[in-house]
XYZ file of C-alpha atoms in Angstrom:
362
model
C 0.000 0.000 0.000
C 1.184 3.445 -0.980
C 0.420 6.194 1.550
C 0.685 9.996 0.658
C 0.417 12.432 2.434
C -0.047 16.668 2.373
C -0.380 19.359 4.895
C -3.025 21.882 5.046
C -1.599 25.861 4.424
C -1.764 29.093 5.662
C -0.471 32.446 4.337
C 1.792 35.015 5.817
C 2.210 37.029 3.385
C 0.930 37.396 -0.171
C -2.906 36.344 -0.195
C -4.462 38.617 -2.871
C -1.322 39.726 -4.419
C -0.448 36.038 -6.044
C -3.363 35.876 -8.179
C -1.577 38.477 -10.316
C 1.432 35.935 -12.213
C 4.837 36.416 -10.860
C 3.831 37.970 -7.672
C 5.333 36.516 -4.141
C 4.624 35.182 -0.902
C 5.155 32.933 1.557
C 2.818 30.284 2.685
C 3.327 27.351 5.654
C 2.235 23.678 5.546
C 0.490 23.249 8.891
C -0.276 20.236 11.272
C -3.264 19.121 9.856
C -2.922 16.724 6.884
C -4.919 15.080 4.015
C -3.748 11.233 3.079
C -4.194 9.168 -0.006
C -3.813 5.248 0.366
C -3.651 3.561 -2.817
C -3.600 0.237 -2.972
C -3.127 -1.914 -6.400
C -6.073 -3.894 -7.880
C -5.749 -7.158 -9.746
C -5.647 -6.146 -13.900
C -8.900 -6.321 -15.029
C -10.653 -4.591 -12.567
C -11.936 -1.662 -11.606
C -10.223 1.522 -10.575
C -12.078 2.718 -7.490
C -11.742 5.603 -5.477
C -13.281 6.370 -1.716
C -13.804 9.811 0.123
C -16.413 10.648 2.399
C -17.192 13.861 0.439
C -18.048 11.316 -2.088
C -20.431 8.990 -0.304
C -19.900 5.950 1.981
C -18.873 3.747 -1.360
C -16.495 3.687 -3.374
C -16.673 5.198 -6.469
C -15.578 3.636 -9.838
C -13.058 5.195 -11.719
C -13.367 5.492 -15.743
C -10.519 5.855 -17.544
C -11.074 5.567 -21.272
C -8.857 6.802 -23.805
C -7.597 10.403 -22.545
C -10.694 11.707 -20.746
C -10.945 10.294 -16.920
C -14.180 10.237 -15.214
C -15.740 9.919 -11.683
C -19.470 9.805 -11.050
C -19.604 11.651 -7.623
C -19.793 15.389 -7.071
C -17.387 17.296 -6.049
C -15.285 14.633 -7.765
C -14.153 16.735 -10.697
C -10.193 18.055 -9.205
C -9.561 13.994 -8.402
C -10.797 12.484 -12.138
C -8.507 15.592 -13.253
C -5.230 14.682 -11.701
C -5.554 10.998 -12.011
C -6.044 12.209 -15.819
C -2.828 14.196 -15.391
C -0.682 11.260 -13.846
C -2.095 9.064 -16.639
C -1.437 11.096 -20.032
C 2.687 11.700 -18.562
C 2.482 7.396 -18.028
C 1.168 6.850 -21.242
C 3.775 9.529 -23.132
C 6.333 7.696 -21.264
C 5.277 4.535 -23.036
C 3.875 3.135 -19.254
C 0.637 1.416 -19.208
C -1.609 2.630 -16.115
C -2.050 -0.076 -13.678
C -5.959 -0.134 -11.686
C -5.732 0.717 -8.451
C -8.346 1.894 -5.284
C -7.658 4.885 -3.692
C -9.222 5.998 -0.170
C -8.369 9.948 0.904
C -9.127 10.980 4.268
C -8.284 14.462 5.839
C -7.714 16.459 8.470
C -8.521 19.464 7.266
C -11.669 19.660 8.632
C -13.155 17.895 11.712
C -15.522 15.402 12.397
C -18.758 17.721 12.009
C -17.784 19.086 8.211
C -16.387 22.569 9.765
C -13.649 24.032 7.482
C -10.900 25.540 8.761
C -9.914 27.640 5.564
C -6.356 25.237 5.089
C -6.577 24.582 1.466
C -8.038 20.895 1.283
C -8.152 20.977 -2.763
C -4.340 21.937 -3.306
C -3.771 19.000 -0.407
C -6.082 16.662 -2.301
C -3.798 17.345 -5.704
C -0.605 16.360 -4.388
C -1.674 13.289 -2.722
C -3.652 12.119 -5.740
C -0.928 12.844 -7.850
C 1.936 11.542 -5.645
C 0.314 8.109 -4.916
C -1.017 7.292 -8.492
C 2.463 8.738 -9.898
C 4.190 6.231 -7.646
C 2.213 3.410 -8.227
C 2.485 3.809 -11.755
C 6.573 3.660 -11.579
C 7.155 7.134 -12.430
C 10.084 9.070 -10.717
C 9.179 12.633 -9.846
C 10.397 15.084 -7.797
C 9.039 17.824 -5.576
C 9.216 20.226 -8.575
C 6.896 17.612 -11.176
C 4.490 16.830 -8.511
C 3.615 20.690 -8.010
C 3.464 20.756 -11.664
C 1.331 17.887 -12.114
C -0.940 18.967 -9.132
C -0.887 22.540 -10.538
C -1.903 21.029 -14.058
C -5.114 19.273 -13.036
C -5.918 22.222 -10.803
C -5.576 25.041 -13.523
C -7.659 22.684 -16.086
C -10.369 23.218 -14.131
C -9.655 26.710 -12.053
C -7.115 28.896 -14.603
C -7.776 31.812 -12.022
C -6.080 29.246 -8.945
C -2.568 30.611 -7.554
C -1.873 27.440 -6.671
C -0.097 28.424 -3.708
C -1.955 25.595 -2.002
C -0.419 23.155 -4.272
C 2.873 24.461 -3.961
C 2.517 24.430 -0.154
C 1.105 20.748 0.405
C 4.219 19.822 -1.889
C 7.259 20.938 0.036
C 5.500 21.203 3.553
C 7.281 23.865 5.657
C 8.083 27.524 5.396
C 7.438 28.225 1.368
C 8.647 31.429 -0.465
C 6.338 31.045 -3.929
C 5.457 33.187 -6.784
C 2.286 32.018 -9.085
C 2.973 31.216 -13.145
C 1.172 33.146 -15.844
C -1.262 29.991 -15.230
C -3.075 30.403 -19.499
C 0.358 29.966 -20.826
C 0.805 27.520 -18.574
C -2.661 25.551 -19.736
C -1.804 26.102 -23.189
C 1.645 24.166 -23.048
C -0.150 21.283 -21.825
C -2.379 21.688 -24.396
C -0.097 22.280 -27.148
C 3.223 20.265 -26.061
C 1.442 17.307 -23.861
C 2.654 17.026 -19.970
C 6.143 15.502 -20.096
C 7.100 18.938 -21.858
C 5.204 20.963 -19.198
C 7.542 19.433 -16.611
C 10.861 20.462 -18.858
C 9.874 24.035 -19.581
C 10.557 27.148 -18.253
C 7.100 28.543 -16.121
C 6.986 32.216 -16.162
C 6.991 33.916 -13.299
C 6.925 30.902 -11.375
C 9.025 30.749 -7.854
C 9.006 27.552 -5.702
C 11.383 27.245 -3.000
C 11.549 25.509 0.035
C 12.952 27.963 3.423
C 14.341 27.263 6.268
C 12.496 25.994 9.168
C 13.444 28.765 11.640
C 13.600 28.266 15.256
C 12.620 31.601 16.879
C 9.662 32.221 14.771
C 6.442 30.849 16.683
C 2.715 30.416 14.302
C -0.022 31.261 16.283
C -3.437 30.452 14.180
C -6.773 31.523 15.608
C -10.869 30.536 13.580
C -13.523 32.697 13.507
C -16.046 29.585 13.639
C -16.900 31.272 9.898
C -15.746 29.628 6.589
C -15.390 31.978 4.011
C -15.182 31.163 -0.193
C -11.924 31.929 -1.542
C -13.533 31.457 -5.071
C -15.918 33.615 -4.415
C -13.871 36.737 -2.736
C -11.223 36.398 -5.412
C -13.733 36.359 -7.868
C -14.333 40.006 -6.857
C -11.235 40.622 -6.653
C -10.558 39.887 -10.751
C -14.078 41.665 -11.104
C -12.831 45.297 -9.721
C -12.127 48.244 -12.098
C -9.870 49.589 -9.610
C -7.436 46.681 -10.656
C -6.222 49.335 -13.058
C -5.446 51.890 -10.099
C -2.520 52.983 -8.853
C -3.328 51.964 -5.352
C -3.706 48.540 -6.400
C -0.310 48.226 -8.324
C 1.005 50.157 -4.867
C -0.745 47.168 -2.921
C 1.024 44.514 -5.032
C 4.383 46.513 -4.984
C 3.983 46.973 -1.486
C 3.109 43.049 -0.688
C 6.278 41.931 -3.098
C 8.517 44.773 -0.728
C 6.818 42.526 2.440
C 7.673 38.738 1.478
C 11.181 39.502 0.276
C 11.721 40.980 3.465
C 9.779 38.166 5.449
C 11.777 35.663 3.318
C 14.978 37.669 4.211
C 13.596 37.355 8.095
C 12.883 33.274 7.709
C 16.382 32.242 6.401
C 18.414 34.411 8.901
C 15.689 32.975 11.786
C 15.304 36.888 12.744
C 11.882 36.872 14.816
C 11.918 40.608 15.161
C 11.663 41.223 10.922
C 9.127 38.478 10.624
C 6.840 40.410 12.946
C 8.034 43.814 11.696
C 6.654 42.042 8.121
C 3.455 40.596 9.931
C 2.699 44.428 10.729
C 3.323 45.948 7.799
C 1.651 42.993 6.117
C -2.038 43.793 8.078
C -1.569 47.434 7.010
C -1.540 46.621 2.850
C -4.340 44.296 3.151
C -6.368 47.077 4.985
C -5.508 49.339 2.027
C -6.795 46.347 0.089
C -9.958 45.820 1.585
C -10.471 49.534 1.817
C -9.738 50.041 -1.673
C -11.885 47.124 -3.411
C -15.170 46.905 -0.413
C -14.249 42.789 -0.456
C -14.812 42.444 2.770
C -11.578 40.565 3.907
C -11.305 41.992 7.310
C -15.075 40.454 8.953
C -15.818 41.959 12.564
C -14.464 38.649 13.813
C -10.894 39.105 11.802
C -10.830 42.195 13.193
C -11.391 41.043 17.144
C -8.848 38.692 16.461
C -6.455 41.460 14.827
C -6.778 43.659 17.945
C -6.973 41.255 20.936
C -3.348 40.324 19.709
C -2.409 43.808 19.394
C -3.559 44.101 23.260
C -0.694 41.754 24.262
C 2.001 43.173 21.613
C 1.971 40.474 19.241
C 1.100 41.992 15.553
C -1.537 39.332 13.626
C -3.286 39.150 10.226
C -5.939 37.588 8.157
C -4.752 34.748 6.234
C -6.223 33.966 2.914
C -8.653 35.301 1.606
C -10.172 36.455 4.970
C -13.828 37.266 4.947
C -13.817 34.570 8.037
C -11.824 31.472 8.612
C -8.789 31.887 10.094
C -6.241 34.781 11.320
C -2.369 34.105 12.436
C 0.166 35.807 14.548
C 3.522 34.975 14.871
C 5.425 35.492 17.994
C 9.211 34.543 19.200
C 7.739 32.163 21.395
C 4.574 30.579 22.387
C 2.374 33.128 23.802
C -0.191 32.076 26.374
C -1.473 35.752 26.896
C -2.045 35.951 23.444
C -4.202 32.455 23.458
C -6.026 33.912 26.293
C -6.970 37.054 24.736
C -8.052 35.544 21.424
C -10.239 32.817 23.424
C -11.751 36.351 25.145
C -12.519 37.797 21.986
C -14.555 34.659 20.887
C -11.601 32.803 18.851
C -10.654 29.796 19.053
C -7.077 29.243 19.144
C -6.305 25.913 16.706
C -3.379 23.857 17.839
C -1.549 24.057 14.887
C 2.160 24.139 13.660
C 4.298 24.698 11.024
C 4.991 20.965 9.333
C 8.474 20.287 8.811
C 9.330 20.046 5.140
C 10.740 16.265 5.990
C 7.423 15.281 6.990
C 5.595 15.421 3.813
C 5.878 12.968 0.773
C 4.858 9.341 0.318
C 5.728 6.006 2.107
C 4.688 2.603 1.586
C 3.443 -0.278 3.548
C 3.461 -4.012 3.156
């Protein structure tokens, strides 16, 4: 049996700003994971797949010629990255094998709640890793983000993909987003062993440092909030073509280089300096475009950490889900004041990048 797994992912700096190709930020893996386990079926039969999110069965698989399909909703990003995995066997002259596949996640607990950690860029990877290695092909971090990103842009050209990249390398991740149509169109036009030998543009994808004084604090509103929808209106604004917005995405590019600057020389002090100056461009953000990223709940959050010194943010898209601080240490007042404001403080962590991948079991 084949197990893969991929963490959830918050941002620290960027959200917003990496829609735009070739713009930065820096995303973490967190403590919460999503794992594939594949294990191969006799030839012949069926290629099956199981997820709670589609029913208490499993689901048969069809893969005929080059379309891939699954009969479940919600199903769609799955059918598209097994379809991935299998056009790069077949142009590598290997036959797919028929396997089951059963994903299960963390990402969300037991009653459905979502904590706003990215569950389709996690579902991606571990698709793509665990059929990829079942079929016998030898990838690297770099093709399974590419592969991952692939399915996900078929279906979502608008996606960052920062999620992808993130449940990839695990850890501290300093990323910038590919023009994503040229992207589509290579895979279109050159097939997907070629999209894994050219050049992206824009694209940035780098693992950092796991840094020792820098502490993640992450707190929930107890509201999930659609990233699909708020970027929507985000590419629906006319003020896109302001100059405050090209000063917001100068301004959040000026921000990760110096909070990647802070994570490789482990210098708490200019990762919070960046956390700061970070929650002052999205305000410009959300005050230039009305999206409504900062709810009345982000906001408690935002200023009950303030109370106790420690400078926090939304994460994401905002509009609810989650906010993070980060701190030189772990800060109890800080838990104690979010709690007061109504949060509720997640006991989460930044994933070491050594933790993520795929194993296998006898």
């Amino acid at each position: 049996m084949i197990v893969a797994e991929a963490p959830g992912k918050l941002f620290v700096n960027g959200e917003y700003a990496v829609v735009e190709p070739g713009r930065h930020a820096v995303v973490v893996g967190v403590s919460r994971l999503l794992r594939a386990a594949l294990r191969p079926a006799e030839i012949g039969s069926d290629t099956t797949v199981t997820s709670r999110h589609f029913g208490a069965q499993a689901v048969p698989v069809r893969i005929e010629g080059g379309s891939v399909s699954i009969n479940a909703p919600g199903a769609e990003l799955v059918a598209e990255c097994i379809r991935v995995v299998v056009e790069l066997a077949r142009e590598r002259g290997v036959e797919p094998l028929p396997f089951s596949l059963e994903i299960t996640s963390e990402l969300d607990d037991v009653s459905g709640r979502k904590f706003g950690l990215g569950s389709s860029g996690a579902v991606a990877v571990v698709t793509v890793r665990a059929v990829a290695e079942h079929f016998g092909l030898l990838l690297d971090d770099d093709a399974i983000y590419r592969l991952a990103s692939l399915a996900t842009i078929e279906l979502r050209p608008a996606a960052s993909c920062a999620d992808v990249a993130t449940s990839t390398l695990g850890g501290w991740v300093h990323y910038a987003s590919p023009d994503r149509l040229a992207v589509r169109e290579l895979r279109r036009s050159r097939g997907v062993q070629a999209s894994l030998a050219e050049a992206w543009p824009g694209l940035v994808l780098e693992a950092l440092p796991d840094p020792s004084s820098i502490v993640l604090h992450v707190g929930w509103t107890s509201a999930p909030a659609s990233t699909a929808e708020l970027v929507g209106t985000l590419h629906a604004g006319d003020w896109r073509s302001t100059a405050g917005y090209s000063a917001f995405l100068s301004e959040s590019d000026r921000i990760t280089a110096s909070l990647v600057a802070a994570v490789r020389a482990d210098n708490a002090d200019g990762a919070l300096t960046a956390i700061r100056d970070a929650e002052a461009n999205l305000g410009a953000l959300d005050q230039l475009s009305g999206i409504g990223i900062r709810t009345e709940a982000l906001q408690a959050l935002i200023a009950a950490a303030r109370e106790v010194g420690i400078p926090a943010k939304t994460s994401g898209a905002g509009g609810g889900d989650c906010g993070i601080a980060l701190a030189p240490a772990r800060n109890e007042a800080l838990d104690a004041a979010w709690r007061a404001a109504g949060i509720e403080v997640l006991d989460l962590h930044v994933v070491p990048h050594r933790r993520v991948g795929v194993r296998e079991h006898g």
